[in-house]
Coordinates of C-alpha atoms and ligand atoms in Angstrom, one line a residue:
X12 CA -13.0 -92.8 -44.4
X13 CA -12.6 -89.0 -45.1
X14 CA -9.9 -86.6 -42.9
X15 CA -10.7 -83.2 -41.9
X16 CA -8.1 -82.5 -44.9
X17 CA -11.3 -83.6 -47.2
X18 CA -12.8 -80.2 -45.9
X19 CA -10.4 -78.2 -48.2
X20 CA -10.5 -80.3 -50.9
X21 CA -13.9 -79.9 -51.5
X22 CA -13.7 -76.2 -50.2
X23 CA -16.2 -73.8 -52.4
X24 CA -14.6 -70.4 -51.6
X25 CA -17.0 -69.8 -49.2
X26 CA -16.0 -68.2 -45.8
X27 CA -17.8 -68.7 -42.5
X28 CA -18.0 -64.7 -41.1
X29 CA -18.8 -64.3 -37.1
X30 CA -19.8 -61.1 -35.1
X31 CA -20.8 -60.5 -31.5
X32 CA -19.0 -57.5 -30.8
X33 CA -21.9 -55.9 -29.7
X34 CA -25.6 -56.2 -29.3
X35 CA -26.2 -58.2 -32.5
X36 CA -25.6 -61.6 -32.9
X37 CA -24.8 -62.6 -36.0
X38 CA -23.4 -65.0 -38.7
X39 CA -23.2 -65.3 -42.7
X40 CA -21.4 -66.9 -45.3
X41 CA -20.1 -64.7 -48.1
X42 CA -18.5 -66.4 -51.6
X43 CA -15.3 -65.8 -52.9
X44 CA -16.9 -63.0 -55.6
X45 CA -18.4 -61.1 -52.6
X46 CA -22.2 -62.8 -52.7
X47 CA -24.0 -62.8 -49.1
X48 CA -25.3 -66.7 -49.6
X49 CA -27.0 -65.7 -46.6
X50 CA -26.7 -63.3 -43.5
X51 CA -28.5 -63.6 -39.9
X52 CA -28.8 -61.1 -37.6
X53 CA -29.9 -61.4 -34.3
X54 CA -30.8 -58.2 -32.2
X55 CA -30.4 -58.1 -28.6
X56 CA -32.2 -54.4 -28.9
X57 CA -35.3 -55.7 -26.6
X58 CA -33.1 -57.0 -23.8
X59 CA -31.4 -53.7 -23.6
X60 CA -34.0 -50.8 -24.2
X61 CA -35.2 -51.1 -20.7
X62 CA -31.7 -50.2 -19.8
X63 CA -31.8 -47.4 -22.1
X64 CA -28.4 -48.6 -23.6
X65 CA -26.3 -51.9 -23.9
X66 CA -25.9 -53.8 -20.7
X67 CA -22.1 -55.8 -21.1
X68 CA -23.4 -58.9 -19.6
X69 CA -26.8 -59.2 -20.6
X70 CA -24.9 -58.8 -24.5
X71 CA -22.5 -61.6 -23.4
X72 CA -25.3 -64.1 -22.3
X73 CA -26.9 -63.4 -25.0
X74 CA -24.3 -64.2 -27.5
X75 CA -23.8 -67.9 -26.1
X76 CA -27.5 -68.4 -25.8
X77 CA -28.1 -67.2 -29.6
X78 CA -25.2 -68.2 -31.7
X79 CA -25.8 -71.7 -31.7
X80 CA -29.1 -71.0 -33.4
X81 CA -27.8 -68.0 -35.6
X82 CA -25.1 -70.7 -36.9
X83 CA -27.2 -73.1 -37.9
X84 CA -29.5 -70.6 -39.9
X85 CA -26.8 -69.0 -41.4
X86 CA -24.9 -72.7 -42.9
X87 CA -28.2 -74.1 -43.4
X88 CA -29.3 -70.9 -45.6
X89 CA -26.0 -70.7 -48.0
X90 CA -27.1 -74.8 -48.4
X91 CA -24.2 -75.9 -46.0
X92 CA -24.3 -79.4 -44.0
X93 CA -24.1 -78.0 -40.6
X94 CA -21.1 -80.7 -39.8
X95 CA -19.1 -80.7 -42.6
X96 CA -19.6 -77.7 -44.5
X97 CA -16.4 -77.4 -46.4
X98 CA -15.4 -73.9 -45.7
X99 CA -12.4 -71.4 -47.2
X100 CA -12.6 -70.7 -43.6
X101 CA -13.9 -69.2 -40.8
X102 CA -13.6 -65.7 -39.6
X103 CA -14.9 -63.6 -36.6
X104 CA -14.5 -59.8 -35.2
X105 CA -11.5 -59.7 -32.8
X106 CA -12.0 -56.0 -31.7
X107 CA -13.3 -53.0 -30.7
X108 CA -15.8 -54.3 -29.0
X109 CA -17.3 -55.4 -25.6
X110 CA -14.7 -58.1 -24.4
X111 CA -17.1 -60.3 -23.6
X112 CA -19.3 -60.1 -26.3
X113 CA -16.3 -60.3 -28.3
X114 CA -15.2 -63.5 -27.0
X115 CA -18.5 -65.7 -27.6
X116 CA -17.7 -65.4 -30.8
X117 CA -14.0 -65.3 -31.7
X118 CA -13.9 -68.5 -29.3
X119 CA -16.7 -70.1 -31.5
X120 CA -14.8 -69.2 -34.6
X121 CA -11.7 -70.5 -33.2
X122 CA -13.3 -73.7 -31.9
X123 CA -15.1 -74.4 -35.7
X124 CA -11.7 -73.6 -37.6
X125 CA -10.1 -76.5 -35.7
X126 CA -12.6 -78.4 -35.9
X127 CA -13.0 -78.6 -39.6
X128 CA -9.9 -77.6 -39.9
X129 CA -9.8 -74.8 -42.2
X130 CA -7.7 -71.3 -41.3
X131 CA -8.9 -69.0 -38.7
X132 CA -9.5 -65.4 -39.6
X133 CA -9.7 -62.0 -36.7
X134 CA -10.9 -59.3 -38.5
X135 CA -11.4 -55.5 -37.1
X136 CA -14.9 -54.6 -36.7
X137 CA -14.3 -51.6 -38.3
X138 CA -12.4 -52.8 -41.5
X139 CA -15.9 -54.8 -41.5
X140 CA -18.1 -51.6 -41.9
X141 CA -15.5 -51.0 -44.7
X142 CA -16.2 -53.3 -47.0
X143 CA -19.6 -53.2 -46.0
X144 CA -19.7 -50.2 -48.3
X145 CA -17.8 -52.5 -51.2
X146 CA -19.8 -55.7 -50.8
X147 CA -22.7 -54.7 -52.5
X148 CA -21.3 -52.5 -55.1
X149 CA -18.0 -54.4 -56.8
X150 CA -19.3 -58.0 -56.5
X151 CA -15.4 -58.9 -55.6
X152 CA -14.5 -57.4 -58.8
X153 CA -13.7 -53.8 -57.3
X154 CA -11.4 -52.6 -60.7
X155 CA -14.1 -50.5 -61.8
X156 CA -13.7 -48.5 -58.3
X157 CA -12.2 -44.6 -58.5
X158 CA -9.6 -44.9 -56.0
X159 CA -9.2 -43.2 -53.5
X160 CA -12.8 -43.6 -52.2
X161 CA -13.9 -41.3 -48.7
X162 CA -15.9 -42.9 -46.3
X163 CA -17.6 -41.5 -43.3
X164 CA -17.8 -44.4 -41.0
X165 CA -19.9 -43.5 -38.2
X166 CA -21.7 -46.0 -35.6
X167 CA -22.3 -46.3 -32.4
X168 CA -18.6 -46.6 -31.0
X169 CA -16.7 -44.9 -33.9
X170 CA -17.1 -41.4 -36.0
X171 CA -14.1 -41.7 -38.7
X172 CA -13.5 -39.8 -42.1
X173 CA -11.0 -42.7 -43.9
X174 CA -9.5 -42.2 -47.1
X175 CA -9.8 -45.9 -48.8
X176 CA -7.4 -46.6 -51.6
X177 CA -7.9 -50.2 -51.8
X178 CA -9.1 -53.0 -50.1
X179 CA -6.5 -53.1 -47.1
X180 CA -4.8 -49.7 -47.2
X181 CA -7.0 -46.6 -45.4
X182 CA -5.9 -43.8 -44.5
X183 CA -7.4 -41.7 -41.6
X184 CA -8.5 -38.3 -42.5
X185 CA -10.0 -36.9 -39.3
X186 CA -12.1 -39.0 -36.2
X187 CA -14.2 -37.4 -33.4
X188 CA -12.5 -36.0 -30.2
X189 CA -15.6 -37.1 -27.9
X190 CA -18.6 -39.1 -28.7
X191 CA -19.3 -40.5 -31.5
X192 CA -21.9 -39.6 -34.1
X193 CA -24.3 -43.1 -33.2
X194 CA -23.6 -42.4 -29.5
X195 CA -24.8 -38.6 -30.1
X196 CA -28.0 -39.7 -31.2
X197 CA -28.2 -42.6 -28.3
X198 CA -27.8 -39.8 -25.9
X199 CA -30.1 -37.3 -27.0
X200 CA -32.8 -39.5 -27.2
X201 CA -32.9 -41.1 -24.1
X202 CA -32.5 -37.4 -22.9
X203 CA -35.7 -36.6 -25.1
X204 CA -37.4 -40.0 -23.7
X205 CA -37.6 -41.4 -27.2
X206 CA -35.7 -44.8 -25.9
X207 CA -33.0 -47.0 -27.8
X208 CA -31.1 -47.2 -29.7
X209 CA -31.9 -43.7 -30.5
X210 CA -30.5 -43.1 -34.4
X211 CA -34.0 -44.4 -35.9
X212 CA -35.9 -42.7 -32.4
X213 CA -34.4 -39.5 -33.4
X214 CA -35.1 -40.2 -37.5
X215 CA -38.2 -41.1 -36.7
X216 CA -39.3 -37.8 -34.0
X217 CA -37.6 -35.7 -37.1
X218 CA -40.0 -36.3 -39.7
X219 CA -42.5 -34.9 -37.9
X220 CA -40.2 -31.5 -37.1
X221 CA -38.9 -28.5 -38.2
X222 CA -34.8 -29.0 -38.8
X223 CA -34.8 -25.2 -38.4
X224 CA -36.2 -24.8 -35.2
X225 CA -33.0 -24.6 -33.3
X226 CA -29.8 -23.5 -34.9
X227 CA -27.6 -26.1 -32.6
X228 CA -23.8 -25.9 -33.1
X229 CA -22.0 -27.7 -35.7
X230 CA -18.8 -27.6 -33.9
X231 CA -15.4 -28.0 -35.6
X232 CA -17.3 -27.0 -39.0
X233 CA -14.7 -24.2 -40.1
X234 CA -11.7 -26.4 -40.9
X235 CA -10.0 -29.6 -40.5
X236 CA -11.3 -33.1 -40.5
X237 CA -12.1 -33.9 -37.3
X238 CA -15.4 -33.9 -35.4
X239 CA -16.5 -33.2 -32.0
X240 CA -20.6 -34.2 -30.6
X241 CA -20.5 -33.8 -27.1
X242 CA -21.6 -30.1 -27.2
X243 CA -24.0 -30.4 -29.6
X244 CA -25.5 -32.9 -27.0
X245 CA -24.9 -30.7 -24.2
X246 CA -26.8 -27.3 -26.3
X247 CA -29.3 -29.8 -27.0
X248 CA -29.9 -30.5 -23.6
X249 CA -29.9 -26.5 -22.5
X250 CA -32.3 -25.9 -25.2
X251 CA -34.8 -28.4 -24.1
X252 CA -34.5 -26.9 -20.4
X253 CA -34.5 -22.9 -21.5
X254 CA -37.8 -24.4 -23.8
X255 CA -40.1 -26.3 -22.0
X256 CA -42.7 -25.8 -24.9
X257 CA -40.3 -27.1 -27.1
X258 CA -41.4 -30.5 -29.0
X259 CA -39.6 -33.4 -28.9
X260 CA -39.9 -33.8 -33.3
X261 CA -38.5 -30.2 -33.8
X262 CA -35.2 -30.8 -31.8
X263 CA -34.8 -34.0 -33.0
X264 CA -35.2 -32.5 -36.5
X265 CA -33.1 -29.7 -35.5
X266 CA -30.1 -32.4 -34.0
X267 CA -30.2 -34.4 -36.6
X268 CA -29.6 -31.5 -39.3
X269 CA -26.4 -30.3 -37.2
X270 CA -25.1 -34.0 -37.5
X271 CA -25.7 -34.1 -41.1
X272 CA -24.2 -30.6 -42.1
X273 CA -21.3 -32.0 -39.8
X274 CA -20.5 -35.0 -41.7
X275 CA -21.4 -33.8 -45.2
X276 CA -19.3 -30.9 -45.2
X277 CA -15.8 -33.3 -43.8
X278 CA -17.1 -36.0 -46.1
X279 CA -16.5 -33.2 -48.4
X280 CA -13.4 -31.9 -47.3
X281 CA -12.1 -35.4 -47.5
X282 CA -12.9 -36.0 -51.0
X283 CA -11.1 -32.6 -51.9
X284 CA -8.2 -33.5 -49.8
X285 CA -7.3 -36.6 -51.5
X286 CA -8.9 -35.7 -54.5
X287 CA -11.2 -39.0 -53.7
X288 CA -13.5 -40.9 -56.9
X289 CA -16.3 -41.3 -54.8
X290 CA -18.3 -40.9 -51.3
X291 CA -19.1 -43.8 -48.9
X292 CA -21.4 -43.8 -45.7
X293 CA -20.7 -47.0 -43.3
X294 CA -21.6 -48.1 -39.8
X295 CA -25.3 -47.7 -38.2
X296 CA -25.6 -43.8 -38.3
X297 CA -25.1 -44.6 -42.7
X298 CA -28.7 -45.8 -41.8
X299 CA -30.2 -42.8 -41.7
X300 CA -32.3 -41.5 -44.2
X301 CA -31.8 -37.4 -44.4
X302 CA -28.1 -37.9 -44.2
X303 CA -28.0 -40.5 -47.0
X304 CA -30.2 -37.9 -48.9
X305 CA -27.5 -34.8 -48.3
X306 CA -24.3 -36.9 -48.8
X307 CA -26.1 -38.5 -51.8
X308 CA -26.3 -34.6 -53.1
X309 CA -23.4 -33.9 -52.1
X310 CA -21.6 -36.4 -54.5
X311 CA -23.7 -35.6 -56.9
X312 CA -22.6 -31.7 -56.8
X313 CA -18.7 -32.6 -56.3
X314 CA -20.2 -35.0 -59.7
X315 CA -18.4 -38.3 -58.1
X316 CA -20.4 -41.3 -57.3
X317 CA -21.5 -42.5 -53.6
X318 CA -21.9 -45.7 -52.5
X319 CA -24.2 -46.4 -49.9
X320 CA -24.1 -49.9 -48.1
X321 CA -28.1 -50.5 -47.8
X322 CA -29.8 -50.3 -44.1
X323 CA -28.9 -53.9 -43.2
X324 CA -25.5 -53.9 -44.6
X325 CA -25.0 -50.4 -42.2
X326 CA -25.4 -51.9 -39.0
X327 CA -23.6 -54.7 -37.3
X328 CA -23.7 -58.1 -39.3
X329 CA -21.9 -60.7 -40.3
X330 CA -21.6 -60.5 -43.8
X331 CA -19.3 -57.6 -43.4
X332 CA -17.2 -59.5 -41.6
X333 CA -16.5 -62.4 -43.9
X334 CA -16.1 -60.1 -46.9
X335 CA -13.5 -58.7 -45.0
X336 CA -11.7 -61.6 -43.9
X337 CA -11.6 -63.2 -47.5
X338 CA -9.5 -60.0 -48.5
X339 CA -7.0 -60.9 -45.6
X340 CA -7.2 -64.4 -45.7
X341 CA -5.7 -64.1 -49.3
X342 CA -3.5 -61.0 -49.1
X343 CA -1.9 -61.3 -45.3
X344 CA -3.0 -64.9 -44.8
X345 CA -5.0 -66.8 -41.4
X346 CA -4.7 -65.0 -37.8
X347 CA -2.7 -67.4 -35.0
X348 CA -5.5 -69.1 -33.1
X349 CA -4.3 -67.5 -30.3
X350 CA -5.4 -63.5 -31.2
X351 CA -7.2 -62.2 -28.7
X352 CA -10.4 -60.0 -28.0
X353 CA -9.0 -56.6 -28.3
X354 CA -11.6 -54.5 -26.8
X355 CA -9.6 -51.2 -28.4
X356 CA -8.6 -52.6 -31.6
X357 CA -7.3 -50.3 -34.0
X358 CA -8.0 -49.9 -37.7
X359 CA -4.9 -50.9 -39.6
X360 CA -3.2 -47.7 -41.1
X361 CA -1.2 -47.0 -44.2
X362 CA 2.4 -45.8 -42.9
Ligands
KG4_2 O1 -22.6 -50.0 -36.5 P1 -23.5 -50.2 -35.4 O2 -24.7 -51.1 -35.6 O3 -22.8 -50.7 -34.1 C1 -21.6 -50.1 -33.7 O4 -20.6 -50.7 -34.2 O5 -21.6 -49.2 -32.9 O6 -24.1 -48.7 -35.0 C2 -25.1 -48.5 -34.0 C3 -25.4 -47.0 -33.9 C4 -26.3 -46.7 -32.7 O7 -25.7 -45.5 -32.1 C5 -27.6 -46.3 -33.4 O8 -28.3 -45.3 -32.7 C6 -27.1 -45.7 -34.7 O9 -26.0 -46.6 -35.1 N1 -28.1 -45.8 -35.7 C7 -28.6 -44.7 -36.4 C8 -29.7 -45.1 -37.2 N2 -29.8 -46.5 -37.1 C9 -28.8 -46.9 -36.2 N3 -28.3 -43.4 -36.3 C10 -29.0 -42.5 -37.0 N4 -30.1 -42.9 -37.8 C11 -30.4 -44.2 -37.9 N5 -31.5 -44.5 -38.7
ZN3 ZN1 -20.5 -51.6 -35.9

């Protein structure tokens, strides 16, 4: 007869990563060297768009209904038996989040750890987007790295500028003092009428527009390292309603270039303040085309290299999330089972 203890025995260095934090459900299992065996993502985005944004309980109902499902893909697509798959362990986002989104699927991680009995992991949602931006550029082997690396992590909840000098130790340059650059473009097109989630609404509306149609503010631009959106929203909105005639491609074109001269120009004020080896983009906004484009030239300018996570690997997923947790599972250890959902989780900050 075998023991759960058999589990670690025949453990492959393979961790179990878990994220419902918010409107993607999803699950992957990443190798010791940093190789995505395989990563499933499940959107929510139809349940939502006819609420124009994500609805909290409609995301957690979700989650229960789809992990089960997104589980099973994800073991059975790294070659795992579902019920004994001899896991390093497994690990799930603990916060920021929706609390309960969060939940689903720190309980299920929690629940599957004892289980098999294998350690449990909570990892930040944001550390995740992190080393999203290492995953598929050091392979685990990250020596070849320039440290400190800048990253402009920008998504839907978060706009941060984090100097990186290792795995584990970030330091935070500058973060926005209202909205956040994902949340700018949710807001501006559902304003516009282009729907949600409105980064690839607004990409999308651009390419058919004129970036210099409007001359919107690019507040905070002078100095300093953090950022502010909500009145480039607001001048966006009193545009549109002193310019009727005004197309919807040519402010979207016109928004979009404010965000991107915003975050290019800290990006590059970061890199100069901590005299950074290289550029990184992270979180959903890092999906965007143009700005990958100008921070892409940017780097090239400053003559440093930029790492760009690609477009799957810059919105919500699992895979993130494992990577992540192998670092802490072998350089702080496993999280108690009893961590909780921490809706305003912090990132973990160099003293
Ligand atoms: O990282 P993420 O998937 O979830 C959070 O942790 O928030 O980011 C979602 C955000 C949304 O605000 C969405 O509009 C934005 O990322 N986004 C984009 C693009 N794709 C997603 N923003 C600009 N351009 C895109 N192509
Ligand atoms: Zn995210």
């Amino acid at each position: 007869m075998t023991g759960p203890a058999d589990n670690r025995s025949g453990a492959t260095g393979l961790i179990l990563g878990i994220e419902t934090s918010c409107d993607e459900t999803a699950a992957a299992v990443v190798s010791a060297r940093g190789e995505i065996r395989s990563s499933v993502v499940s959107s929510q985005i139809d349940l939502h768009a006819a609420y124009g944004g994500v609805v909290p309980e409609i995301a957690g109902r979700a989650h229960l209904e789809m992990l089960p499902a997104v589980l099973a893909a994800a073991l059975e697509g790294a070659g795992l038996v579902p019920r004994r798959p001899g896991l390093d362990a497994v690990a799930a986002t603990s916060g920021p989040g929706l609390v309960g989104a969060l939940l689903i699927g720190l309980s299920e991680a929690k629940a599957l750890a004892l289980a098999w009995d294998v350690p449990f992991v909570a990892v930040n949602h944001l550390e995740g987007h992190l080393f999203a931006t290492l995953l598929e550029h050091a392979h685990g082997d990250r020596a070849g790295l320039d440290w400190p690396l800048v990253v402009a992590l920008v998504s839907g909840g978060h706009s941060l500028i984090v100097s990186m000098e290792g795995p584990g130790r970030y330091r935070l340059l500058g973060q926005t003092v209202d909205d956040a650059a994902g949340e700018a473009f949710d807001k501006v097109s559902r304003f516009l009428g282009l729907g949600y989630p409105g980064g690839p609404a607004i990409e999308k509306a651009a390419l058919a527009g004129d970036p210099t149609a409007f001359r919107f503010p690019r507040a905070m631009l002078a100095d300093g390292l953090d950022l502010s959106f909500s009145g480039l929203k607001t001048a966006v909105v009193r545009a549109v309603q002193s310019h009727p005639e005004a197309t919807n491609e040519d402010v979207a074109a016109s928004f979009q270039q404010a965000v991107i001269d915003v975050l290019v120009t800290k990006a590059v004020r970061g890199v100069e303040a901590v005299g950074a080896g290289g550029l990184c983009l992270a979180g959903g906004v890092a999906a965007n085309g143009p700005l990958r484009a100008a921070l892409q030239s940017a780097g090239d300018e400053l003559g440093i290299p930029v790492y760009l996570p690609s477009r799957a690997m810059c919105t919500d997923n699992a895979a993130m999330i494992a990577a992540a947790a192998r670092w802490q599972l072998d350089n702080l250890g496993p999280s108690p089972l009893a961590t909780p959902a921490d809706p305003n989780l912090r990132l973990r900050l160099l003293a």
